[in-house]
Amino acid sequence: MDDLPPLPSYDDPSKWLKKIKQQRLKGGKTLRTLCRLFNTEIRTMMTWSATTAVVDFVAPYAMLRLLAFLEEPDDAIVKPILWVPLLFIGPMTRSLCYQQYIFTATRLLVRVNISLVQEIYETAMKSYIYDDSVDLQKTNGHLKSQSAKSSKRALKSSQANLTSLMSYDVDAIYNSRDIFYVATASPIATTLALVFLYRMLGWPSVFGVLALLLLTPLPAMASRRVSRIQQSVMRATDVRLAKISEYLGSIRTLKYFGWEHAAMDSINEVRSVEQRRLWRRSVYAAAISMAGDLLPMVSLLVMFSIFVLFTGLPLRAPVAFTSLSIMETLRSQFVWLSNVSRYSAQGAESLRRVDRFFDSAGEIKRHPEGPLEMKNATFRRTPIAAFRLQDVSLCFKQRALNVVTGPTGCGKTSLLLSLLGETVLESGLATCPRDVAYVPQAPWLQNDTIRNNITFYSAFDEARYDAVVEASGLAQDLRQLPAGDLTLVGEKGTSLSGGQKQRVSLARALYSPSSTLLLDDIFSALDTHTSTLVFEKCFRGGLLSDRTVVLVTHYPPAFQEADLVIRMEHGRVLPIPALPNVQQALMQSSGCTTPGTETDSSSLANPETIDHCDSPVDPSATIPPAIYERQPATGGRIVKETSATGRVPRTLFFQYMRLFGGPFYAPIAVLATVSVQLAYFAITYWLSLWTGSYEKYERPDTMFYLAIYAALIILFLIMQVTNNLIYQYGSWVAAKKMHKQLVSAVLSAPISWFDDNPIGRAINRFGNDTRSMDTIIIDWLRMSIDNGLRFLLRIASVASIMPIFALPAAIVCSAGFAIGEMYTRAQVSIKRLCSINYSPVFSHFTDSLAGLSVIRARAGMDVVFQRLLAEKLAVHARSAEAQYNCNRWVSVRSDLCAATVAAAAGYVAYLRPGSAGLVGFSLTNAIGLSQTILTLVRTTNELEVELNCFQRMREYADIAPEEQLSEEKRAKAAAALPASWPIAGRVEFHDVVARYHEHGPDVLRGVSFVANPGERIAIVGRTGSGKSTLGLSLLRFVDIVRGRITIDGVDISQVLLNRLRTSVTLIPQEPVLFSGDVHSNLDPFGVASESELRSALAACTSIQVPEGSTAAVNHNHSSPPAGQRNGHNGNKSSRPLTLDTPVAANGENFSQGQRQVLSLARAMCRRSKVVLLDEATASVDHETDMHMQRVLRSMFPDCTIIAIAHRLRTIMDYDRVLVMADGEIVENDSPANLIKKQGVFWDMVRNTGEYEELLRMVEM
């Protein structure tokens, strides 16, 4: 990047965002906005295109006069010394004008990209982002089936749609920029061509024009059809990208359950729909391409036919070949028009999609600034959701702790989001401070260092930072990390445990200058010791003094410290009992028990410090104006995106063509191209014979020559469209194979690969790179082969007639290809930089959308993230402008070579005159050679540049799979294991030492224990002690460097990964649901019967899903009906889950606790003998937790259960407890015995605040 020219100041992204916003305020759709914004650039482009169209006829006119001189030297008025230089001056002038047009157009391209991407991003940052596809389909009263029962719908997530807008649609909009060239140049070129033709052919040219006008609607009709097909293609692309984004974002869950193949099938199924539509578009595109040849050739045939049949005049060489040259110019215009019409159809559809986004984007309406307060407020989670928070009237206590509790799915998280303005306020009033630190239940972290995640673009204050790290319990974790707080957390915090992620998220809120904190169930992912530590140092320390805290929790000690406790149920706030019994009443109704030891209830704030801070902190004073002080990452494992150096290997061209079909498909395609070019040259050569016949014969057979000429044109057109379809089909097959390989390779990659590579990079392969494979590479490939063959045939045809021409042609062409080689070496590297520099834009876009509520809660943070995007776009724009300017460099020099060749051919023809027909044939090819060289250099270089996309996809398709076994070894391993394994469920760890990576530290150290069949074993310990790692080792997600793990005596290292993970069920700490319905989430393979699935759901009968949490729609956005308003609540009528209940992307239409319940039902459907629970009940209330434990006992009576738990009351009735510390088992016995020993487990029980209650549970 340092070698590239800097981005000009007038192309600074922030300036263009400001300009497009100003133009948007004037009204009109996106097209009109862009036209106003880039009015100067568009005028400049049209001026240069008009000039180019005029000077394009200089060379044909010079050829006409030169051929006339050669035919009748005595009649010439002006000597050829004038016409030969014009063969050079005309093409060079055209080149300079055209390159000026391209320079302006590519600068426009960069500006459109940075303007629209920023505007889309800013609009998304200020709008409601939710998945409405579930609601809309439910409104129709049925589920739209796309294919199999296991995948009834492919739902679109708003995040995936936005990603598609900024990649596919913005790209399609600026790729249709050449419509301005065609709109200006084509009419001028056509008019001038008709004038020339009329002066040469007379009135017969009028019939040629009529034929042209009659045939013109054909490509227009095909273009309209392409536009409609493009709409369906984009819809299918949206669905595919949504699925891929969803699956890659939840890759761990897929691998936990061994569902990679189900995900592959789902993606491939959607891809097949997309490809069927792509093929239909390709057929119409081939027809449009043929029309580019059809129109001028048929018009010329009509003119020649009428001219020779009805005028009785001979068809002389100057007239014939000048007409041919002019029609060649027209042909290039119409071919370009056909290509531009396809791109314009895509651009028009993309403009409509962008308009729909801006029109439908519902801007977040911020509450008036003030204290946290609600008055008779009714909220919906989304504008069309049925579930409401109804008639909520709350006045939260300032500079105090406010606790919110209630059963799973009652609306606690919705209450916090409503305070932030993230939901729709239908009635009532609400106020909220402008600067709020929000900690969501599912932690959101940036792919950055731990330190930068905590400081979150605030100025670094070491003393405050150290206090926050200590209070959040991260000090010991940071000491254990080699890079300390400069360790990269990875995408979605993958390098941290669940508890560590939650504490980093909490630390970010604590470090912030915000005077108001909203904390959503922060203790659910923490163990007892860490929970106690965090509560003591945060809530009883000084960090939260003078700060208003709203805490959603089921954590018992919090109720004692709270100044206000709020209980919710069915979207309503229940009546508050009179003090002093409020805390005890609410704890009992929440399923909590009063701790056995009394603790003095005190205010959160220290009385001495309250008087010093009567006003909240000014948020604007602490948000830094710049973001450049963030510390670089020196630890972690995110690797830099690979970038090959030098040019693309030439073998890549053959690798691509091998994907076309069988071994003979590529040679057949090349032979078809050879046939097309021979047919094209046969037309010109036959015309030379026809015109030469008037010199040989007194009365030549005009009908004979005309019939052969017409037959050759028809043959050429048929072969051209056939050749086009051959290449289109080969490309279609290649894209299908490549995408399938890519999906298989990425989903089969080891989990460590996802730690090293952000998902944004993979999305870029499935997005822009796949688009290149689908539509772009094949066009450059076909044109490269076309022009390569045409170049050889033109050289051969000229040299055969004028042998002396071979020497200057060889010299000039060698110089041209040397220039092209220099260009390619630089261009390929710059193109790679463009691709690599766009991946961070993708990552920032998706990362920001995932944390919208956190970002928007902080005052001024949306501006910081907007500036971050501008910086990333500036880096990409810098490389993009260098790439386009590099194109201008090579184009001017290639045109110089081509113009020299044309002038040399004219001079040779002047020195060695011969038959006018053959000289016309050679001059036509010589002048055409200039265009051929230019096109050949451009197409081959563009092909090489675009093959970089194929290389990037190939690189990912060659990722080493997690399990590298040959088919023979795989079959042998599968046959060695009984189909019923495991039968008993006996799990044994034998001195297991494990690491996450080959050269990483030991995370399990000599772990040995036995879990007998049907035994229930709990694993407890401090966050980061190795509990989750122990569970992951049972599924082979870590490298076992010593020892072994067996299930029913079978070493799991000898079991196929997929078989192991489908035989052992893990209920993870962070539940994940996929778009579809409950049926597809419980049983994506269709293995279980309907009765088994219903039975699993029936076991969760106490979990009722409020109607608004599923897909029901209530379009009445006003206040609830009177019956509901006066009754207990309007959300109480709820219905149990059914197999047809819609599930939005990422399970967004369910609460965190409801997702966890569905995870339990999913485990029940698998009927595994070994079940792992990794904090499976952390996200639910105590009542639901007890219900889930009853379900586990009743539904898994003969299963071995290994449960990782932080809530000790959950595991007090387990058979055994393993206590872990630093990757080792320090205690192993029954809960009762461990309490009697008064060791580590006893200390954990004692610190829960529920000591007496837990003792009673053990005694029972």
GROMACS .gro file of C-alpha atoms in nm, residues 91 122 144 159 183 187 228 305 329 479 582 591 607 732 749 836 896 910 925 933 1053 1116 1141 1197:
model
   24
   91PRO     CA    1  -0.724   0.625  -3.359
  122GLU     CA    2  -2.543   0.541   0.845
  144LYS     CA    3  -4.411  -2.131   0.188
  159GLN     CA    4  -2.820  -0.808   0.839
  183ALA     CA    5  -2.681   0.714  -2.450
  187PRO     CA    6  -2.698   0.812  -3.140
  228ARG     CA    7  -3.709  -0.944  -1.440
  305SER     CA    8  -2.852  -0.653  -5.158
  329THR     CA    9  -1.782   0.061  -3.568
  479ARG     CA   10  -0.196  -1.273   3.376
  582VAL     CA   11  -4.028  -0.621   4.877
  591GLY     CA   12  -3.792  -1.895   4.240
  607PRO     CA   13  -2.326   0.840   5.102
  732TRP     CA   14  -2.235  -2.222  -1.509
  749ALA     CA   15  -1.251  -2.661   0.821
  836ILE     CA   16  -0.808  -0.761   0.052
  896LEU     CA   17  -0.041   0.405  -2.967
  910TYR     CA   18   0.053   0.306  -5.082
  925ASN     CA   19  -0.798  -0.591  -4.089
  933ILE     CA   20  -0.488  -0.525  -2.984
 1053SER     CA   21  -0.962  -4.070   1.839
 1116ASN     CA   22  -5.316  -0.299   1.514
 1141THR     CA   23  -4.352  -2.249   1.484
 1197PRO     CA   24  -3.273  -4.174   3.304
   0.00000   0.00000   0.00000
